[in-house]
mmCIF file of C-alpha atoms and ligand atoms in Angstrom:
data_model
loop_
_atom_site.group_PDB
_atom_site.id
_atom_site.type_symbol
_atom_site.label_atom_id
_atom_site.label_comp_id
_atom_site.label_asym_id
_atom_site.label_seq_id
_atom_site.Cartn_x
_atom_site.Cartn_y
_atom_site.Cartn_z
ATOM 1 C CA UNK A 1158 -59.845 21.905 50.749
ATOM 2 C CA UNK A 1159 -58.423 23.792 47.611
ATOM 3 C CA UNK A 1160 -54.729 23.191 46.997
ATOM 4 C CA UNK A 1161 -52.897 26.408 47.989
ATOM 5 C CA UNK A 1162 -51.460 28.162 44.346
ATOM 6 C CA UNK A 1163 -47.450 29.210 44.385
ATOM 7 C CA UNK A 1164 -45.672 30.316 41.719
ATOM 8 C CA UNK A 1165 -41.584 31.188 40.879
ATOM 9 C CA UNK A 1166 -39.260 31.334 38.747
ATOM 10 C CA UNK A 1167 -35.622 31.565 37.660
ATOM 11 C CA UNK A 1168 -33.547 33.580 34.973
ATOM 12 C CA UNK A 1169 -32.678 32.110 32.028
ATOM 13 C CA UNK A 1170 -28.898 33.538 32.771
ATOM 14 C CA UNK A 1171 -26.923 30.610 32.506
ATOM 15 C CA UNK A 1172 -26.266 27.211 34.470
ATOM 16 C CA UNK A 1173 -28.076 27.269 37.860
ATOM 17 C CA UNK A 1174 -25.974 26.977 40.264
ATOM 18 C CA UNK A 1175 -26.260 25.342 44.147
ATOM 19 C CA UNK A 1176 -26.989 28.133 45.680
ATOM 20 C CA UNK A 1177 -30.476 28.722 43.669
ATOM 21 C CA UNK A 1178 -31.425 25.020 43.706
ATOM 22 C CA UNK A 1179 -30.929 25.070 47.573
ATOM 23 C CA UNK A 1180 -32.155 28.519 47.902
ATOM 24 C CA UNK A 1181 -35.493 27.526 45.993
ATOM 25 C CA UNK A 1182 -35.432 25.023 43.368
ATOM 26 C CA UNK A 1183 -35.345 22.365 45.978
ATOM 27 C CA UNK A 1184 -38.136 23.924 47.480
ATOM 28 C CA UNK A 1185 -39.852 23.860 43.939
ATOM 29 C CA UNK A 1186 -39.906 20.208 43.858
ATOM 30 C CA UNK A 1187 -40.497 19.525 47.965
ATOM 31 C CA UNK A 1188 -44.012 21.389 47.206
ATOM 32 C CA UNK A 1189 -45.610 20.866 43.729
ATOM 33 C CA UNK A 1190 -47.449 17.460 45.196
ATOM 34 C CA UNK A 1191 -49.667 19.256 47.373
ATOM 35 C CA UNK A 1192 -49.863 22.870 45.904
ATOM 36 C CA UNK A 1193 -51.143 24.133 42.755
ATOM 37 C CA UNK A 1194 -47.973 25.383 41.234
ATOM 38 C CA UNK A 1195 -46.680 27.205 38.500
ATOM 39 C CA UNK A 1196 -42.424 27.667 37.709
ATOM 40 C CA UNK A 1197 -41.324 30.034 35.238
ATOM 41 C CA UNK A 1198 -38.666 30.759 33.273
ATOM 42 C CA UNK A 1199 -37.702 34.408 33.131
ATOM 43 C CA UNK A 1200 -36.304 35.107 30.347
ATOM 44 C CA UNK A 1201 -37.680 38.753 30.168
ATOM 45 C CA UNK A 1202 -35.841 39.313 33.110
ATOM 46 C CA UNK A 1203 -32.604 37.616 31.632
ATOM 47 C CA UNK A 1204 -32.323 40.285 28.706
ATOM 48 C CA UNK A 1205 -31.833 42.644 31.710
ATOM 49 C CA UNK A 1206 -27.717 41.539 30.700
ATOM 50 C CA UNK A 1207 -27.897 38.466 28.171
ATOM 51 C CA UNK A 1208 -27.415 40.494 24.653
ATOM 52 C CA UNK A 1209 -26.651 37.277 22.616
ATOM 53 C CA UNK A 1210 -29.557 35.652 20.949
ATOM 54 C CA UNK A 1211 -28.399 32.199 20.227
ATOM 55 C CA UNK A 1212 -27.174 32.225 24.033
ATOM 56 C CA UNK A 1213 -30.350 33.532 25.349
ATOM 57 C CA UNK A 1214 -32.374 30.615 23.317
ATOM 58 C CA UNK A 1215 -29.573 28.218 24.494
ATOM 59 C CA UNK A 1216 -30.363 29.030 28.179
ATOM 60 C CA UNK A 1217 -33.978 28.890 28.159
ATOM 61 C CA UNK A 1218 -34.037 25.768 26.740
ATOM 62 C CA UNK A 1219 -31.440 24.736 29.739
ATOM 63 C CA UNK A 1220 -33.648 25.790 32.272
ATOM 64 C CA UNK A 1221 -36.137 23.515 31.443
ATOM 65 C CA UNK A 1222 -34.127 21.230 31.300
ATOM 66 C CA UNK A 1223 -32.760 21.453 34.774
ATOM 67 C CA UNK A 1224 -36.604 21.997 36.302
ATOM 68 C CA UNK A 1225 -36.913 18.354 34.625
ATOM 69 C CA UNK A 1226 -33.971 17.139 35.921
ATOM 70 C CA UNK A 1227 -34.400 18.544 39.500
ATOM 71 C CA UNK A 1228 -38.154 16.522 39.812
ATOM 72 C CA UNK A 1229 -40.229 18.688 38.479
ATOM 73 C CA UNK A 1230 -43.287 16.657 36.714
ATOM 74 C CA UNK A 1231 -44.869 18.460 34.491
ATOM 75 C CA UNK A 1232 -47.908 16.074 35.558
ATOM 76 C CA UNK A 1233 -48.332 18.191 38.768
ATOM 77 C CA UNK A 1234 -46.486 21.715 37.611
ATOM 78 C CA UNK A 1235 -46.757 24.190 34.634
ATOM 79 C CA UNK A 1236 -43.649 24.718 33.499
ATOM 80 C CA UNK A 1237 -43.655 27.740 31.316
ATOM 81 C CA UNK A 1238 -41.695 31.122 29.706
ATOM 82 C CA UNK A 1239 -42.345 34.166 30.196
ATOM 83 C CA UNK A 1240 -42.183 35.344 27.081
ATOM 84 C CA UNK A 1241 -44.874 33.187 26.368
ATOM 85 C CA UNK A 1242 -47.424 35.304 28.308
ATOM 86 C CA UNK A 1243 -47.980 38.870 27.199
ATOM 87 C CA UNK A 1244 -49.733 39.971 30.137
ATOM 88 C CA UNK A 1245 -46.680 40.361 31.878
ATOM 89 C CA UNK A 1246 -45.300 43.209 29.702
ATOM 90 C CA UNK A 1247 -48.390 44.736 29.375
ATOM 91 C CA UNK A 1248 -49.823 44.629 33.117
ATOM 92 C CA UNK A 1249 -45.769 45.697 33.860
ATOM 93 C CA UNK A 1250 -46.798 48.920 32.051
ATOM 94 C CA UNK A 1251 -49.667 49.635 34.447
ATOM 95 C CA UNK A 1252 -47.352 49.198 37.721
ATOM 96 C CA UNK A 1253 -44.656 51.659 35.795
ATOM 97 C CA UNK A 1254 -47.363 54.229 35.881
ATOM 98 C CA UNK A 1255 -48.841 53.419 39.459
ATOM 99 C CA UNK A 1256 -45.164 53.362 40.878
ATOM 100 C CA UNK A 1257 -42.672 56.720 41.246
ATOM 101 C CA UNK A 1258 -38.789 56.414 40.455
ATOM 102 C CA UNK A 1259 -37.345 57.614 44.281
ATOM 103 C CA UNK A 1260 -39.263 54.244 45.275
ATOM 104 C CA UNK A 1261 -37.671 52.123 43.033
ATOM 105 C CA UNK A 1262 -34.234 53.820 42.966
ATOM 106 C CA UNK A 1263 -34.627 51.681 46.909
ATOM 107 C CA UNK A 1264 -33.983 48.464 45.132
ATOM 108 C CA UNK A 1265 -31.142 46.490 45.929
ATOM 109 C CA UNK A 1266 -30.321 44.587 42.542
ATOM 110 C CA UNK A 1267 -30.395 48.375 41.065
ATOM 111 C CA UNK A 1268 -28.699 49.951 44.047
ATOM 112 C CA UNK A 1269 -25.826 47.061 44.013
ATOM 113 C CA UNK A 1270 -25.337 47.841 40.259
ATOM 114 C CA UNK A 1271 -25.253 51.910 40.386
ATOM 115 C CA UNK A 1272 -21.826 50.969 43.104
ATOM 116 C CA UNK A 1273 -20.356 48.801 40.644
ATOM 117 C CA UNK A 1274 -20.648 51.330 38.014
ATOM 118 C CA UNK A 1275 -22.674 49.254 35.706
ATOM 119 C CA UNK A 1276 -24.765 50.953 32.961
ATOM 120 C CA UNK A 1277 -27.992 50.552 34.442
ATOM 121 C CA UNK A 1278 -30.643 49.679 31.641
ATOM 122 C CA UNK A 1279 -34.594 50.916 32.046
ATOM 123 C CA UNK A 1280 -34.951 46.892 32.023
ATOM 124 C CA UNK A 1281 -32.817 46.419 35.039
ATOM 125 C CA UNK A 1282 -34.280 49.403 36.874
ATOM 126 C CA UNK A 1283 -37.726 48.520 36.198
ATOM 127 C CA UNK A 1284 -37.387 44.514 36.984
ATOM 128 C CA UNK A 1285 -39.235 44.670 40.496
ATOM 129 C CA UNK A 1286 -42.030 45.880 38.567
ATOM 130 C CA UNK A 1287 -41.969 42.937 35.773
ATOM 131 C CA UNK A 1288 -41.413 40.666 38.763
ATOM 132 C CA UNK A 1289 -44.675 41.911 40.368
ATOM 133 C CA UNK A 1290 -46.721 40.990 37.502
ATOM 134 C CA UNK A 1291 -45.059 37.908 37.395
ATOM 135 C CA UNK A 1292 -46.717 37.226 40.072
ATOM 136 C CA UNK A 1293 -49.675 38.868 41.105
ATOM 137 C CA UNK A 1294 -51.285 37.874 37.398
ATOM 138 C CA UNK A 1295 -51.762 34.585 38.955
ATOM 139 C CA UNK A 1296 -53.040 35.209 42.514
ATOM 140 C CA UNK A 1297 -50.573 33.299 44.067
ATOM 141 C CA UNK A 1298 -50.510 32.717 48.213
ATOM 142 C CA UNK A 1299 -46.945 31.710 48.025
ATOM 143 C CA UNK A 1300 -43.282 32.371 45.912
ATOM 144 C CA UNK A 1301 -40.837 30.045 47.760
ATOM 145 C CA UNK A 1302 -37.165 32.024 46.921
ATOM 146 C CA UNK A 1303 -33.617 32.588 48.162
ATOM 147 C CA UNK A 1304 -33.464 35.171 50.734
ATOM 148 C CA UNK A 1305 -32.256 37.808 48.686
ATOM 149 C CA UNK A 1306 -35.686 37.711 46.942
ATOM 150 C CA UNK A 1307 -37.207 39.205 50.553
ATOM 151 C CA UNK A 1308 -37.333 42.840 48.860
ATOM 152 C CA UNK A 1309 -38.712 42.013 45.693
ATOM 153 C CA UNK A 1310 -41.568 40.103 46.721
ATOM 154 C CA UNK A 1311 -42.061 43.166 49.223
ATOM 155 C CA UNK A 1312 -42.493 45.527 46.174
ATOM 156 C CA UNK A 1313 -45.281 43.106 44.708
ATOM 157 C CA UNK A 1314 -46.984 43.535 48.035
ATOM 158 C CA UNK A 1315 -46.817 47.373 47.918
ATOM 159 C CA UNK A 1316 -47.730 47.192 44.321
ATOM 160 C CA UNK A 1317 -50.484 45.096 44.742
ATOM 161 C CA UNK A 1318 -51.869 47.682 47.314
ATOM 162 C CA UNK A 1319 -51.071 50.381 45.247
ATOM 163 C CA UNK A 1320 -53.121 49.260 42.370
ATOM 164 C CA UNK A 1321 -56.091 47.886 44.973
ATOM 165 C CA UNK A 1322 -56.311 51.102 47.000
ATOM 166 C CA UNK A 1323 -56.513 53.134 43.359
ATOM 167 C CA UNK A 1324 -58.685 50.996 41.066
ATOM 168 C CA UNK A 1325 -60.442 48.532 43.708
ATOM 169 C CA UNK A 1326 -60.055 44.979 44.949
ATOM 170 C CA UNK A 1327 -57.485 42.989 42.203
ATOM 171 C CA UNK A 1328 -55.083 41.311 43.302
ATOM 172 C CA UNK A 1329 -54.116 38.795 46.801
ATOM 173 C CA UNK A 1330 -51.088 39.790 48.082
ATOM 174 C CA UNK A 1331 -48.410 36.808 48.428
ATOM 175 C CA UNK A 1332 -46.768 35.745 51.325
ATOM 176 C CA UNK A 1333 -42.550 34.984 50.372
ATOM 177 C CA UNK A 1334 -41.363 31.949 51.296
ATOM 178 C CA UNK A 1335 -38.113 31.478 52.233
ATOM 179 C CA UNK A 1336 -36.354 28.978 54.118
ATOM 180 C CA UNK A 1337 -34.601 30.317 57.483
ATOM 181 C CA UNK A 1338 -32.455 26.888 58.018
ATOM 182 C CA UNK A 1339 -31.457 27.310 54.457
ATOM 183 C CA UNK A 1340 -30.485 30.930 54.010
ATOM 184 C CA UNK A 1341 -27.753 32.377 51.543
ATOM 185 C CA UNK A 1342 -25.885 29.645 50.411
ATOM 186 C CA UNK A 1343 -22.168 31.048 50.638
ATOM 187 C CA UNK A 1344 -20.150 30.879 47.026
ATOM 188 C CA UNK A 1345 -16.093 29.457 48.075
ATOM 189 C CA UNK A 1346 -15.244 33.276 48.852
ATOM 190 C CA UNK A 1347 -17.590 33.269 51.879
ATOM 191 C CA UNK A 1348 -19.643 36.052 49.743
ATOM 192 C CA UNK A 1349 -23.504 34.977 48.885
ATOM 193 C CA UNK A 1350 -22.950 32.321 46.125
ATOM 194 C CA UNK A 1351 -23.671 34.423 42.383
ATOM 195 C CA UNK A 1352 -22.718 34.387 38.961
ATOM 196 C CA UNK A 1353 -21.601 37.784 38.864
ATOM 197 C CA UNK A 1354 -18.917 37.094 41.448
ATOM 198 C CA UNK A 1355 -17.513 33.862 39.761
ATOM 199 C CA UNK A 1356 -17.663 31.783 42.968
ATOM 200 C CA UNK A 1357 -20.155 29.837 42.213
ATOM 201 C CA UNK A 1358 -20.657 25.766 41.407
ATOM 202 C CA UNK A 1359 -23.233 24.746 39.044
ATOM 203 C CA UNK A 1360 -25.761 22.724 39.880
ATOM 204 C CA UNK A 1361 -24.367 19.858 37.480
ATOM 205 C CA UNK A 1362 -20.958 20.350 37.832
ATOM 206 C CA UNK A 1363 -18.511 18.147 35.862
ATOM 207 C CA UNK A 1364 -16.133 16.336 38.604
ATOM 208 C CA UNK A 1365 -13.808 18.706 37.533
ATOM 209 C CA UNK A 1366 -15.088 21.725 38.319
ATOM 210 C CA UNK A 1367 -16.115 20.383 42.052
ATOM 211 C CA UNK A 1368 -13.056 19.624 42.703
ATOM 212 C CA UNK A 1369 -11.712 23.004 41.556
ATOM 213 C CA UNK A 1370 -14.369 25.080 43.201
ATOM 214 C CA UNK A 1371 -14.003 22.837 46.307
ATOM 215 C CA UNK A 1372 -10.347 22.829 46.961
ATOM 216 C CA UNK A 1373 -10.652 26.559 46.203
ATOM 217 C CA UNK A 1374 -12.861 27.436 49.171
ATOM 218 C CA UNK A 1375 -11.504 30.198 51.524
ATOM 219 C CA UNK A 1376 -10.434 29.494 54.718
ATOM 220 C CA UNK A 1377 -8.358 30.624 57.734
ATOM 221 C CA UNK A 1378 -5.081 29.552 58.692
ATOM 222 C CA UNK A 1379 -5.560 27.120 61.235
ATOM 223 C CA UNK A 1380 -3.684 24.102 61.685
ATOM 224 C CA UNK A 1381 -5.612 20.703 61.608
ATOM 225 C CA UNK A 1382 -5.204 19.885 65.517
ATOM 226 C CA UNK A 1383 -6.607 23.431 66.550
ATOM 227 C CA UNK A 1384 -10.171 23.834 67.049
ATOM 228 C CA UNK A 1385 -12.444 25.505 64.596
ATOM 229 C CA UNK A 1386 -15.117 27.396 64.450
ATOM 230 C CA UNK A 1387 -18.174 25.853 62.530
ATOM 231 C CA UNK A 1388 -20.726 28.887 62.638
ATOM 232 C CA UNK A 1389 -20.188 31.044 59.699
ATOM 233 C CA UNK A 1390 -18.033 28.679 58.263
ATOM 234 C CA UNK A 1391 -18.320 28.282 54.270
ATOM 235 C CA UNK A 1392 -16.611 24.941 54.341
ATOM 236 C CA UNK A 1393 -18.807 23.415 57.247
ATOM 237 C CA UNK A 1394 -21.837 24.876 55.900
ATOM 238 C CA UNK A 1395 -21.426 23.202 52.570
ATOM 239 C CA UNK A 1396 -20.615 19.709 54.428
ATOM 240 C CA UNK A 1397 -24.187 20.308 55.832
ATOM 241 C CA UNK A 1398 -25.665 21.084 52.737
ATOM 242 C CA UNK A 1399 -24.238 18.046 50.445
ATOM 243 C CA UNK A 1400 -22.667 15.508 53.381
ATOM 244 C CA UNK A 1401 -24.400 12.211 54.919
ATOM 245 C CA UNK A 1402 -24.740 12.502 59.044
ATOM 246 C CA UNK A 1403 -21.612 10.462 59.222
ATOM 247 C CA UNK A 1404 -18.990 12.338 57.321
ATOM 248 C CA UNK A 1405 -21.195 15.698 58.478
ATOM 249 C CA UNK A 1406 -20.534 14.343 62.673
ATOM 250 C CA UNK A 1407 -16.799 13.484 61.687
ATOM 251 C CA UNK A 1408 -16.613 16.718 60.528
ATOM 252 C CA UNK A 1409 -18.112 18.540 62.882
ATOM 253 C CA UNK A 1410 -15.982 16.369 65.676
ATOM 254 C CA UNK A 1411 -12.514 17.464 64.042
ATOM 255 C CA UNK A 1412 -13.746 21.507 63.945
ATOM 256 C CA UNK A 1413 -15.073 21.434 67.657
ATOM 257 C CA UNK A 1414 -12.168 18.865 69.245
ATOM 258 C CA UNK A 1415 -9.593 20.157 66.588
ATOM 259 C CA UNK A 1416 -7.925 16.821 64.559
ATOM 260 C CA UNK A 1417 -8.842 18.015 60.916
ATOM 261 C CA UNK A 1418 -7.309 20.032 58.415
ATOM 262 C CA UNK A 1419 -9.517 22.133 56.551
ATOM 263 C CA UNK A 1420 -7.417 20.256 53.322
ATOM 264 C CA UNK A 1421 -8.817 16.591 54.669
ATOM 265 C CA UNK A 1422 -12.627 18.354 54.867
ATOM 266 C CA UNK A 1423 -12.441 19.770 51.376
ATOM 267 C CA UNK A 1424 -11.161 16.111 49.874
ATOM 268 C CA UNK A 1425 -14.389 15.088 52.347
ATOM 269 C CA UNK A 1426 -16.748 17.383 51.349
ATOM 270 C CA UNK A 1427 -15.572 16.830 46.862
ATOM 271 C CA UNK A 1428 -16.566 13.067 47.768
ATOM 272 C CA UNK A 1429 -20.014 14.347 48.791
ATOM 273 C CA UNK A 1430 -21.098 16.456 46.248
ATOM 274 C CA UNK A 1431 -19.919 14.406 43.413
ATOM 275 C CA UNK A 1432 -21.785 11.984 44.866
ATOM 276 C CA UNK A 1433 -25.054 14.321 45.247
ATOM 277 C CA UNK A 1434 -24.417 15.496 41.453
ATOM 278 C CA UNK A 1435 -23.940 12.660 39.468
ATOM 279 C CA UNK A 1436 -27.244 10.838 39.667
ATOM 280 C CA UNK A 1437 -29.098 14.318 38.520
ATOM 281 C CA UNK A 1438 -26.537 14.859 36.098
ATOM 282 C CA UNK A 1439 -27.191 11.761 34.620
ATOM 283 C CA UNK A 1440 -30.888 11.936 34.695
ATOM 284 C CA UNK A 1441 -30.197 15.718 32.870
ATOM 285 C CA UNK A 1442 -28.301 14.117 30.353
ATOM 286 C CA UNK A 1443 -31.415 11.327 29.333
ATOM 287 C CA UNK A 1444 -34.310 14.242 29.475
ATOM 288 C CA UNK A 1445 -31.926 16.438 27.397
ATOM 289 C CA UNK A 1446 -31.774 14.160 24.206
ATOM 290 C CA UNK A 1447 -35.278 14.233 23.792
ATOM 291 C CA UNK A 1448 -35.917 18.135 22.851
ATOM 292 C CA UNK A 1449 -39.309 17.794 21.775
ATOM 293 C CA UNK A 1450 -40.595 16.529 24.672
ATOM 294 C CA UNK A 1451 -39.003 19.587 26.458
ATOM 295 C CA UNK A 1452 -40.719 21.774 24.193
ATOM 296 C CA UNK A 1453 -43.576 19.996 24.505
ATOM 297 C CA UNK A 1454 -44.294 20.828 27.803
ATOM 298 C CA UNK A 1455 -43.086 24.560 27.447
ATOM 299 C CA UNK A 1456 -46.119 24.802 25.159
ATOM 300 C CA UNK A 1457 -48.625 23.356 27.251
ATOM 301 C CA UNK A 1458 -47.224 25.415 30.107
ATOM 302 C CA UNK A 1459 -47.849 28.619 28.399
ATOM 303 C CA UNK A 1460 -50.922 27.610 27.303
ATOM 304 C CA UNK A 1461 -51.747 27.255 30.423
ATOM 305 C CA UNK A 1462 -50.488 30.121 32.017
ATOM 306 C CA UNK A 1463 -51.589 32.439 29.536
ATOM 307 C CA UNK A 1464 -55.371 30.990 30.241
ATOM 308 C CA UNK A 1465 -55.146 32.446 34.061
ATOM 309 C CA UNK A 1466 -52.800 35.535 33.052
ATOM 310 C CA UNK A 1467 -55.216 36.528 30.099
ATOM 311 C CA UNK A 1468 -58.491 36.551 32.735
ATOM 312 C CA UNK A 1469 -56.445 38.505 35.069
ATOM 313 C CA UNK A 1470 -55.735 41.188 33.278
ATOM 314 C CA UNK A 1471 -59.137 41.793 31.389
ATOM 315 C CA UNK A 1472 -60.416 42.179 35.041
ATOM 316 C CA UNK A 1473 -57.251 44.945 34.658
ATOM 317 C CA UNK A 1474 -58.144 46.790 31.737
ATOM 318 C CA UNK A 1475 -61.609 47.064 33.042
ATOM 319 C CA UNK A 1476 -60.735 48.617 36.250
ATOM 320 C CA UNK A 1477 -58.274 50.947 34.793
ATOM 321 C CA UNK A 1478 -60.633 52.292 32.321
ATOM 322 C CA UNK A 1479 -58.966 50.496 28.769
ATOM 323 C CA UNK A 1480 -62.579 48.679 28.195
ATOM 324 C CA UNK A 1481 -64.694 50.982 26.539
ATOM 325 C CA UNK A 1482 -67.504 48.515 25.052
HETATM 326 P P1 LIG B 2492 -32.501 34.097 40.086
HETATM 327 O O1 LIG B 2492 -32.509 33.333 38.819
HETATM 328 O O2 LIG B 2492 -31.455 35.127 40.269
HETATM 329 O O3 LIG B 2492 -32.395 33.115 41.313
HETATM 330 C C1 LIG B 2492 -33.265 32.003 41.414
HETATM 331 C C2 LIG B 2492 -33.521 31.695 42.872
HETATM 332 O O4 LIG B 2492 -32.305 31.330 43.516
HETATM 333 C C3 LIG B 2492 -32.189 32.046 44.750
HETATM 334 N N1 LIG B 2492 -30.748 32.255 45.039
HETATM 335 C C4 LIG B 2492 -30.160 31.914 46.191
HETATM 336 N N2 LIG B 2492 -30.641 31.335 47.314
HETATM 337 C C5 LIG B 2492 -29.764 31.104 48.323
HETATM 338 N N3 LIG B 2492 -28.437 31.402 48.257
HETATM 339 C C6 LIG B 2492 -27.903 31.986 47.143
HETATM 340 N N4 LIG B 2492 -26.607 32.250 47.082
HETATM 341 C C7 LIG B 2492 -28.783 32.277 46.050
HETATM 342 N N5 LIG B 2492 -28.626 32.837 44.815
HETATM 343 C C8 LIG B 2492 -29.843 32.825 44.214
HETATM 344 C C9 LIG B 2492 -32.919 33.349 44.483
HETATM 345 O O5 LIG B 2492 -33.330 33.941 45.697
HETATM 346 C C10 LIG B 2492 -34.084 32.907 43.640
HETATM 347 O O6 LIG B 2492 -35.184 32.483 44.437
HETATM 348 N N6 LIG B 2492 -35.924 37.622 40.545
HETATM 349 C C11 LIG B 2492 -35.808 36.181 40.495
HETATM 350 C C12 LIG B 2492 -36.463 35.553 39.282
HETATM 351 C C13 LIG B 2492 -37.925 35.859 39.166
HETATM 352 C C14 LIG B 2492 -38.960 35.422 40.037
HETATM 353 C C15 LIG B 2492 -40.181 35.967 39.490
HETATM 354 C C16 LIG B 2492 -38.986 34.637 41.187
HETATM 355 C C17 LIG B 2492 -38.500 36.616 38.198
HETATM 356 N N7 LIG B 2492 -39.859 36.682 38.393
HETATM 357 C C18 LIG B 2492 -41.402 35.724 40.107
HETATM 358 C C19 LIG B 2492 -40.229 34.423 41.802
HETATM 359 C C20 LIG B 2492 -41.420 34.950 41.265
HETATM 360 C C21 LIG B 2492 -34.317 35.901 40.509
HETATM 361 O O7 LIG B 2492 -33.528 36.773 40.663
HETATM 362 O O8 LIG B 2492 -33.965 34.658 40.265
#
């Protein structure tokens, strides 16, 4: 039986942080041995706010990086940028005129900015539709993401219909997927882990900034014998996220039975991730001296990619009447 295709991607925005490598980079790596997958690096998406130019080239070089470092084998995966594909501009063009402005005005990431006041940029506005060529350009069945991702890959379904029910039979509409046990991965404020709220740990973190993000997690004000409450709780989660069974059942014990001080978990819970971090920080460090070779397979990615985008959309500009011959 075919392999079933997925493709995904993540901004070229800065360092990743846990909450995206638990959210869906994990995921990435779990399923590129028996699917026929694609990972991208959007750095389209990223000029939405990056302005600098040496810091934008700087990051998308990082993020292939870290989709080495995390296990991705460009053996099994493309790897590629989406800058390196042109279809995705172009076919973004023929959503904007398929799609009216109330309907995207619905979007979170463009509602969420309008309350903070931000200057919202045609770019920003318009990414659902850049993120439904994305995908649709490559016929995907599944986009594993972070749950916040639930509404975007709903307006590349609608999209997809939109442009099917007008022109004819194009494009397969994806199915999200998104891990229930894994959910929003909660930054030390007990908000939704994000760069834009500063509460966030990289995903290789020095040792100092786990400890300072760690002993910085919110909590009540409960003494160590009381008992606590582990549901809901951004400490506990994070022991379940980064801590062996052991230390996990000791702390779990201490919450339900009271005995431990949420000061003793966070010491716990610094042990764990450092020890998670360090191996893949290492390994970051080795792929990241050899630049070529990261380049290297950036270019054979987007070779790649642009082979399946470019067939896609001449099937596009035929149905939409842009073929004249
Ligand atoms: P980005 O770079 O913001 O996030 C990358 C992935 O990380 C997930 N994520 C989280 N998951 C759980 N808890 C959190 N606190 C958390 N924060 C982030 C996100 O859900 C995402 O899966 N729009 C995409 C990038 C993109 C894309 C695509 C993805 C552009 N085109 C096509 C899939 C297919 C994004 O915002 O990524």
């Amino acid at each position: 039986m075919a392999k079933q295709k997925l493709l995904s991607g993540i901004q070229a925005t800065g360092k990743p942080h846990i909450g995206n490598y638990f959210g869906a980079m994990k995921q990435f790596v779990d399923m590129q041995d028996d699917h026929d997958a694609l990972f991208m690096i959007a750095d389209l998406h990223s000029l939405t706010t990056v302005k600098d130019p040496s810091v934008l080239r700087e990051n998308i070089l990082n993020v292939a990086i870290d989709y080495l470092a995390i296990g991705i084998d460009p053996n099994k995966a493309k790897i590629f940028r989406q800058s390196d594909v042109r279809s995705h501009t172009e076919l973004t063009w023929v959503f904007n005129c398929l799609t009216s402005m109330p309907y995207l005005m619905r979007a979170h990431s463009f509602k969420d900015a309008e309350a903070k006041s931000k200057e919202v940029n045609i770019g920003l506005f318009d990414y659902p539709m850049l993120m439904a060529a994305d995908i649709l350009l490559y016929d995907p069945d599944i986009v594993p993401v972070g749950a916040d991702q639930k509404q975007h890959l709903e307006f590349t379904r609608d999209t997809a219909e939109k442009f099917n029910n007008t022109y004819g039979e194009t494009f397969k509409l994806p199915e999200d997927k998104i891990l229930k046990s894994v959910g929003t991965i909660p930054g030390n404020d007990g908000r939704k882990m994000s760069k834009s709220y500063g509460n966030h740990l990289p995903l290789f973190a020095s040792d100092e900034e786990i400890e300072k993000f760690t002993m910085s997690i919110v909590t009540d004000s409960k003494a160590p014998e009381d008992k606590k409450e582990t549901e809901g709780d951004t400490l506990f989660r994070l022991h379940e996220l980064f801590s062996s069974e052991d230390v996990l059942s000791e702390v779990r014990n201490g919450y339900e039975n009271g005995g431990i001080g949420y000061g003793d978990a966070k010491k716990m819970l610094v042990e764990s991730i450092k020890a998670f971090v360090a191996p893949l920080r290492e390994k970051r460090a080795e792929i990241a001296k050899d630049k070529n070779h990261v380049l290297d397979v950036l270019d054979e990615g987007g070779k790649a990619a642009d082979e399946i985008a470019e067939e896609k959309m001449r099937d596009v500009r035929e149905k939409i009447g842009l073929n004249i011959s």
